[in-house]
CSV table of C-alpha atoms in Angstrom, one decimal:
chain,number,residue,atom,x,y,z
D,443,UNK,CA,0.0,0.0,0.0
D,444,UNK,CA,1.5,3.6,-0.8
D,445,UNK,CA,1.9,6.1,1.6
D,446,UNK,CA,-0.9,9.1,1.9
D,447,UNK,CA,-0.3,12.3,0.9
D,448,UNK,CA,0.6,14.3,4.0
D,449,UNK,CA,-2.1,17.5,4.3
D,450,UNK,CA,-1.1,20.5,3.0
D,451,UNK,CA,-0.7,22.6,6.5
D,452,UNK,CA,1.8,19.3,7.0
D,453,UNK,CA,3.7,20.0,3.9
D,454,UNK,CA,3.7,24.0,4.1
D,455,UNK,CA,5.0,23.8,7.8
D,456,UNK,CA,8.1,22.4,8.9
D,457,UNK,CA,8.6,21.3,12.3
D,458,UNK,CA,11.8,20.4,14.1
D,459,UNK,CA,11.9,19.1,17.4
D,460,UNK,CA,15.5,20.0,19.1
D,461,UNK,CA,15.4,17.8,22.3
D,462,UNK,CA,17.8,16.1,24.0
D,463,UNK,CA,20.6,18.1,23.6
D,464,UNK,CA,23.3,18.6,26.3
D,465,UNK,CA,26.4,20.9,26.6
D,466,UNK,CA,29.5,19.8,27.5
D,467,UNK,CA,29.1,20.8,31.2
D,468,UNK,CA,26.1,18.3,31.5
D,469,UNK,CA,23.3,21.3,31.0
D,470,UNK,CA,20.3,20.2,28.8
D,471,UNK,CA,17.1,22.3,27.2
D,472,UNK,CA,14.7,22.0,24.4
D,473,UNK,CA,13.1,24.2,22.1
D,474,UNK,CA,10.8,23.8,18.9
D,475,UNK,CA,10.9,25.7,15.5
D,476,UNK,CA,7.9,26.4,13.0
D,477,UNK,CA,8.9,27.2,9.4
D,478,UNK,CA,7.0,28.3,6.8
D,479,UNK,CA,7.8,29.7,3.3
D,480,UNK,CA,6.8,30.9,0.1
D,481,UNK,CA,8.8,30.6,-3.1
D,482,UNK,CA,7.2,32.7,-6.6
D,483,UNK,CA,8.5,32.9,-10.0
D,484,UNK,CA,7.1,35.2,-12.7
D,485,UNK,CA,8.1,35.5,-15.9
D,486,UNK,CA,8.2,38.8,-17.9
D,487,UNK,CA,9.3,38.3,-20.9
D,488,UNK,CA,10.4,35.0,-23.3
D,489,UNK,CA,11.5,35.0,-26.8
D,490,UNK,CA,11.4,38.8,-27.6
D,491,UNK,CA,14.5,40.3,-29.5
D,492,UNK,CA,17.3,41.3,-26.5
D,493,UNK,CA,15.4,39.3,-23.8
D,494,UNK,CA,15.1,35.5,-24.5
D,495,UNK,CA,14.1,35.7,-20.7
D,496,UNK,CA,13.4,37.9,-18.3
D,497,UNK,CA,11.7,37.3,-15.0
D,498,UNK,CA,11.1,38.2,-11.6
D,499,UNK,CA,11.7,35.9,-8.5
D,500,UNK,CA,11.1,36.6,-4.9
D,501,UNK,CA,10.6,34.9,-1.8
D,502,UNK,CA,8.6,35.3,1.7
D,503,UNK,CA,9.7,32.8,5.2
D,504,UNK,CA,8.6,33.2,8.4
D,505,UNK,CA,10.1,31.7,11.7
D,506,UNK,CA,8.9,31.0,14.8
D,507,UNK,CA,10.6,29.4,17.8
D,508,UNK,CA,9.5,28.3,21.1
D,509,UNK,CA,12.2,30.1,22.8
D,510,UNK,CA,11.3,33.3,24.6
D,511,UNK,CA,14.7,35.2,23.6
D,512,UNK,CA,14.0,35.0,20.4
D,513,UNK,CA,11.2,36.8,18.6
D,514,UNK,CA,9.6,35.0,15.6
D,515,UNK,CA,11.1,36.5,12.5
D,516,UNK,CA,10.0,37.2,8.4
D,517,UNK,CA,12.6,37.5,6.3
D,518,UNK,CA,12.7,37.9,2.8
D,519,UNK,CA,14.3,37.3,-0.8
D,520,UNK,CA,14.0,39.2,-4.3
D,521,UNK,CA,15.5,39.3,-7.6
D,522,UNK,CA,15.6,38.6,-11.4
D,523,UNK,CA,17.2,36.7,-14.7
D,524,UNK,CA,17.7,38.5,-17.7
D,525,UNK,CA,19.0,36.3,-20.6
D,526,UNK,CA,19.3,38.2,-24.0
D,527,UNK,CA,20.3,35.2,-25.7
D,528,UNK,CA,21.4,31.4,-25.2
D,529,UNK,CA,25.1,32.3,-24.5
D,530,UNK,CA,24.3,35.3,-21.7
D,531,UNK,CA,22.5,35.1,-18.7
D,532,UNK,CA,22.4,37.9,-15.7
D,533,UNK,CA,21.2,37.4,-12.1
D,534,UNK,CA,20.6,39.6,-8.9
D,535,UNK,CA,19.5,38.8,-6.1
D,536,UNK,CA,18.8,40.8,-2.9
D,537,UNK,CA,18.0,38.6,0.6
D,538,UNK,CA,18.1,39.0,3.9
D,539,UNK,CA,18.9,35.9,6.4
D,540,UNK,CA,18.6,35.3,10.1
D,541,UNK,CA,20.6,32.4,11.9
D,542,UNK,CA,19.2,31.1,15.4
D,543,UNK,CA,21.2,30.8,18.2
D,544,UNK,CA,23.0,27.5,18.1
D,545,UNK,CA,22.1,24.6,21.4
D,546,UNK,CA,25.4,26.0,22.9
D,547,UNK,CA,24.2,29.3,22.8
D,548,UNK,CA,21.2,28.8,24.3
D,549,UNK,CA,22.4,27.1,27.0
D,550,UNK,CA,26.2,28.3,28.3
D,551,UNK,CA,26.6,31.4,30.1
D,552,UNK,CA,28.8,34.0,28.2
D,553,UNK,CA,32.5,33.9,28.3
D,554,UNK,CA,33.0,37.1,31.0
D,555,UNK,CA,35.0,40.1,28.8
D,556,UNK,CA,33.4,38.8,25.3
């Protein structure tokens, strides 16, 4: 029998369940993230004289974590291809990224003087 389809909340939403994780000093914590994203792709323009393709792509995640420090966050991504032939192709691309504090972060005191 194949496997069902998982629901589409299940497939939009990523989960990841950080438990069980212990610094080297013996200190332990948990926390949960919630991810959710949105990828889109238009095209402007195909097979016209100086643009073979142009088009516009941009992006949308949001995160949210279960640990109080940290506030849930939206970041964001947006660019384009222009290609005026077969042999050229130009790309920009402007995002902005957020990294989450690592298990040892979360969980060691700061170095004193840092």
């Amino acid at each position: 029998m194949g496997e069902r389809e998982a629901p589409l909340a299940e497939r939009i939403w990523c989960r990841a369940n950080l438990s069980d994780r212990r610094t080297p000093d013996g200190r332990s914590g948990r926390y949960d993230v919630r991810e959710g994203f949105a990828d889109l792709t238009v095209p402007i323009a195909a097979d016209q004289p100086g643009a073979k393709r142009i088009q516009l792509d941009a992006g949308l995640r949001y995160t949210q974590t279960s640990l109080a420090s940290v506030d849930p966050v939206t970041t964001f991504n947006i660019g384009g291809v222009w290609q005026p032939d077969s042999l050229l192709t130009a790309r920009a691309q402007y995002a902005q990224g957020v990294r989450l504090p690592t298990d040892m972060m979360g969980w060691t005191a700061p170095a004193p003087g840092i």
